[in-house]
């Protein structure tokens, strides 16, 4: 679909960032660094969280339906699916039905393959993400000759949601996720870990301590923000304080207010 001519885009037209929960805030942080003036509406499908334990059919139906409704209602200039699970499953079908540019989230296997010295890369994602053919294709294309060890870690989604609420992170959840990679054959040689779920960069400090020295982490947030900045080049942005907002499908935002306010998300509404 051809992008809408820039002159037809109202300066107040938002960028819609979508995730199942608060993970996409890691993408919002990067986006705010690249495009501080952009009006952004963050849409969280809290009522559907977690996506990672759902089937492909459930996720595809939920994401297409929800983004269809929200695009009609909010008229965004661009939609970013700031969720690896939703992107690896539903990106192409959403692109077929929505008439706005869509930016997806791709597990950062390509840069990880360029970074690794030992040739062993770990990938932490949701259970739904790590089994996708999309990930097989990335591995085949960019990490041939390397070893990619995958682990589905739903416990990290739970830990990240808790951390953002200011609750203590249960170190057993972190240890379980780390063991899920380290205990695989060759896991002791992992030196690069792809955080293939937008929730996980929120736990990079805890993960770094648990993996120990010599392990580097990579995620897609900055690359996504750069892609959005590129696609909106030449467009005008204007926003007032009301133009950074969070829409949630459920009441799962209790305790998140300080983290949301800190990011300028002052207007919070249930859709
Ligand atoms: N943040 C989502 C992702 O990037 C997953 C969280 C969930 O399981 O809903 O995959």
PDB file of C-alpha atoms in Angstrom, residues 101-208:
ATOM      1  CA  UNK A 101       2.112   1.895   7.175  1.00  0.00           C
ATOM      2  CA  UNK A 102       2.797  -0.847   9.733  1.00  0.00           C
ATOM      3  CA  UNK A 103       6.150  -1.366  11.446  1.00  0.00           C
ATOM      4  CA  UNK A 104       6.671  -4.736  13.064  1.00  0.00           C
ATOM      5  CA  UNK A 105       9.093  -6.099  15.619  1.00  0.00           C
ATOM      6  CA  UNK A 106      11.716  -8.538  14.424  1.00  0.00           C
ATOM      7  CA  UNK A 107      13.858 -10.588  16.823  1.00  0.00           C
ATOM      8  CA  UNK A 108      17.364  -9.072  16.558  1.00  0.00           C
ATOM      9  CA  UNK A 109      19.042 -12.257  15.256  1.00  0.00           C
ATOM     10  CA  UNK A 110      20.931 -10.475  12.464  1.00  0.00           C
ATOM     11  CA  UNK A 111      22.861  -8.046  14.719  1.00  0.00           C
ATOM     12  CA  UNK A 112      23.365 -10.795  17.316  1.00  0.00           C
ATOM     13  CA  UNK A 113      25.019 -12.982  14.671  1.00  0.00           C
ATOM     14  CA  UNK A 114      27.405 -10.129  13.871  1.00  0.00           C
ATOM     15  CA  UNK A 115      28.221  -9.621  17.574  1.00  0.00           C
ATOM     16  CA  UNK A 116      28.844 -13.157  18.814  1.00  0.00           C
ATOM     17  CA  UNK A 117      32.442 -14.264  19.260  1.00  0.00           C
ATOM     18  CA  UNK A 118      31.721 -17.797  20.438  1.00  0.00           C
ATOM     19  CA  UNK A 119      29.129 -18.451  17.722  1.00  0.00           C
ATOM     20  CA  UNK A 120      26.492 -19.388  20.289  1.00  0.00           C
ATOM     21  CA  UNK A 121      23.498 -17.053  20.573  1.00  0.00           C
ATOM     22  CA  UNK A 122      20.662 -17.344  23.062  1.00  0.00           C
ATOM     23  CA  UNK A 123      17.152 -16.203  22.211  1.00  0.00           C
ATOM     24  CA  UNK A 124      14.607 -15.424  24.903  1.00  0.00           C
ATOM     25  CA  UNK A 125      11.054 -14.863  23.753  1.00  0.00           C
ATOM     26  CA  UNK A 126       7.562 -16.030  24.524  1.00  0.00           C
ATOM     27  CA  UNK A 127       6.672 -19.658  23.835  1.00  0.00           C
ATOM     28  CA  UNK A 128       4.597 -18.524  20.851  1.00  0.00           C
ATOM     29  CA  UNK A 129       7.429 -16.459  19.352  1.00  0.00           C
ATOM     30  CA  UNK A 130      10.209 -19.025  19.586  1.00  0.00           C
ATOM     31  CA  UNK A 131       8.254 -21.635  17.610  1.00  0.00           C
ATOM     32  CA  UNK A 132       7.479 -19.344  14.654  1.00  0.00           C
ATOM     33  CA  UNK A 133       8.659 -20.108  11.119  1.00  0.00           C
ATOM     34  CA  UNK A 134       9.507 -16.393  10.980  1.00  0.00           C
ATOM     35  CA  UNK A 135      12.268 -17.057  13.542  1.00  0.00           C
ATOM     36  CA  UNK A 136      13.433 -20.132  11.580  1.00  0.00           C
ATOM     37  CA  UNK A 137      13.765 -17.931   8.492  1.00  0.00           C
ATOM     38  CA  UNK A 138      15.784 -15.284  10.370  1.00  0.00           C
ATOM     39  CA  UNK A 139      18.054 -17.997  11.752  1.00  0.00           C
ATOM     40  CA  UNK A 140      18.526 -19.549   8.327  1.00  0.00           C
ATOM     41  CA  UNK A 141      19.170 -16.213   6.636  1.00  0.00           C
ATOM     42  CA  UNK A 142      21.377 -14.465   9.193  1.00  0.00           C
ATOM     43  CA  UNK A 143      22.755 -17.029  11.641  1.00  0.00           C
ATOM     44  CA  UNK A 144      23.712 -19.935   9.392  1.00  0.00           C
ATOM     45  CA  UNK A 145      26.922 -21.409  10.776  1.00  0.00           C
ATOM     46  CA  UNK A 146      26.101 -20.136  14.285  1.00  0.00           C
ATOM     47  CA  UNK A 147      24.164 -21.895  16.967  1.00  0.00           C
ATOM     48  CA  UNK A 148      20.867 -20.332  18.058  1.00  0.00           C
ATOM     49  CA  UNK A 149      19.480 -21.708  21.312  1.00  0.00           C
ATOM     50  CA  UNK A 150      15.868 -20.694  22.002  1.00  0.00           C
ATOM     51  CA  UNK A 151      13.913 -20.570  25.233  1.00  0.00           C
ATOM     52  CA  UNK A 152      10.309 -19.541  25.829  1.00  0.00           C
ATOM     53  CA  UNK A 153      10.167 -17.602  29.096  1.00  0.00           C
ATOM     54  CA  UNK A 154       6.625 -16.553  30.083  1.00  0.00           C
ATOM     55  CA  UNK A 155       7.913 -15.993  33.625  1.00  0.00           C
ATOM     56  CA  UNK A 156       9.871 -12.977  32.389  1.00  0.00           C
ATOM     57  CA  UNK A 157       6.682 -11.322  31.104  1.00  0.00           C
ATOM     58  CA  UNK A 158       5.245 -11.655  34.586  1.00  0.00           C
ATOM     59  CA  UNK A 159       8.477 -10.359  36.182  1.00  0.00           C
ATOM     60  CA  UNK A 160       8.662  -7.337  33.845  1.00  0.00           C
ATOM     61  CA  UNK A 161       5.018  -6.412  34.484  1.00  0.00           C
ATOM     62  CA  UNK A 162       5.744  -6.601  38.245  1.00  0.00           C
ATOM     63  CA  UNK A 163       8.934  -4.552  38.020  1.00  0.00           C
ATOM     64  CA  UNK A 164       7.188  -1.729  36.196  1.00  0.00           C
ATOM     65  CA  UNK A 165       4.653  -1.642  39.019  1.00  0.00           C
ATOM     66  CA  UNK A 166       7.508  -1.096  41.458  1.00  0.00           C
ATOM     67  CA  UNK A 167       7.152  -4.623  42.893  1.00  0.00           C
ATOM     68  CA  UNK A 168      10.209  -6.748  43.678  1.00  0.00           C
ATOM     69  CA  UNK A 169      11.426  -9.021  40.899  1.00  0.00           C
ATOM     70  CA  UNK A 170      11.413 -12.671  41.972  1.00  0.00           C
ATOM     71  CA  UNK A 171      14.987 -13.809  41.316  1.00  0.00           C
ATOM     72  CA  UNK A 172      13.762 -17.418  40.883  1.00  0.00           C
ATOM     73  CA  UNK A 173      11.897 -16.324  37.731  1.00  0.00           C
ATOM     74  CA  UNK A 174      15.086 -14.826  36.306  1.00  0.00           C
ATOM     75  CA  UNK A 175      17.153 -17.883  37.279  1.00  0.00           C
ATOM     76  CA  UNK A 176      14.623 -20.202  35.601  1.00  0.00           C
ATOM     77  CA  UNK A 177      14.813 -18.261  32.329  1.00  0.00           C
ATOM     78  CA  UNK A 178      18.625 -18.201  32.378  1.00  0.00           C
ATOM     79  CA  UNK A 179      18.789 -21.933  33.128  1.00  0.00           C
ATOM     80  CA  UNK A 180      16.444 -22.532  30.190  1.00  0.00           C
ATOM     81  CA  UNK A 181      19.289 -21.397  27.912  1.00  0.00           C
ATOM     82  CA  UNK A 182      22.376 -22.335  29.910  1.00  0.00           C
ATOM     83  CA  UNK A 183      21.197 -25.931  30.436  1.00  0.00           C
ATOM     84  CA  UNK A 184      20.900 -26.626  26.720  1.00  0.00           C
ATOM     85  CA  UNK A 185      23.811 -28.261  24.956  1.00  0.00           C
ATOM     86  CA  UNK A 186      26.371 -25.528  24.235  1.00  0.00           C
ATOM     87  CA  UNK A 187      24.544 -23.113  26.537  1.00  0.00           C
ATOM     88  CA  UNK A 188      27.674 -22.439  28.566  1.00  0.00           C
ATOM     89  CA  UNK A 189      29.205 -20.791  25.464  1.00  0.00           C
ATOM     90  CA  UNK A 190      26.428 -18.239  24.943  1.00  0.00           C
ATOM     91  CA  UNK A 191      27.911 -14.743  24.740  1.00  0.00           C
ATOM     92  CA  UNK A 192      24.994 -12.886  23.100  1.00  0.00           C
ATOM     93  CA  UNK A 193      21.332 -13.009  24.054  1.00  0.00           C
ATOM     94  CA  UNK A 194      18.527 -11.717  21.847  1.00  0.00           C
ATOM     95  CA  UNK A 195      15.697 -10.279  23.917  1.00  0.00           C
ATOM     96  CA  UNK A 196      12.905 -11.243  21.519  1.00  0.00           C
ATOM     97  CA  UNK A 197      10.045  -9.955  23.628  1.00  0.00           C
ATOM     98  CA  UNK A 198       9.527  -6.264  24.221  1.00  0.00           C
ATOM     99  CA  UNK A 199       8.986  -6.897  27.933  1.00  0.00           C
ATOM    100  CA  UNK A 200      12.451  -8.330  28.485  1.00  0.00           C
ATOM    101  CA  UNK A 201      14.683  -5.221  28.131  1.00  0.00           C
ATOM    102  CA  UNK A 202      12.973  -4.021  31.319  1.00  0.00           C
ATOM    103  CA  UNK A 203      14.889  -6.836  33.073  1.00  0.00           C
ATOM    104  CA  UNK A 204      18.277  -6.394  31.426  1.00  0.00           C
ATOM    105  CA  UNK A 205      19.995  -5.594  34.714  1.00  0.00           C
ATOM    106  CA  UNK A 206      18.638  -8.701  36.468  1.00  0.00           C
ATOM    107  CA  UNK A 207      19.393 -10.877  33.438  1.00  0.00           C
ATOM    108  CA  UNK A 208      22.929  -9.477  33.206  1.00  0.00           C
TER     109      UNK A 208
END
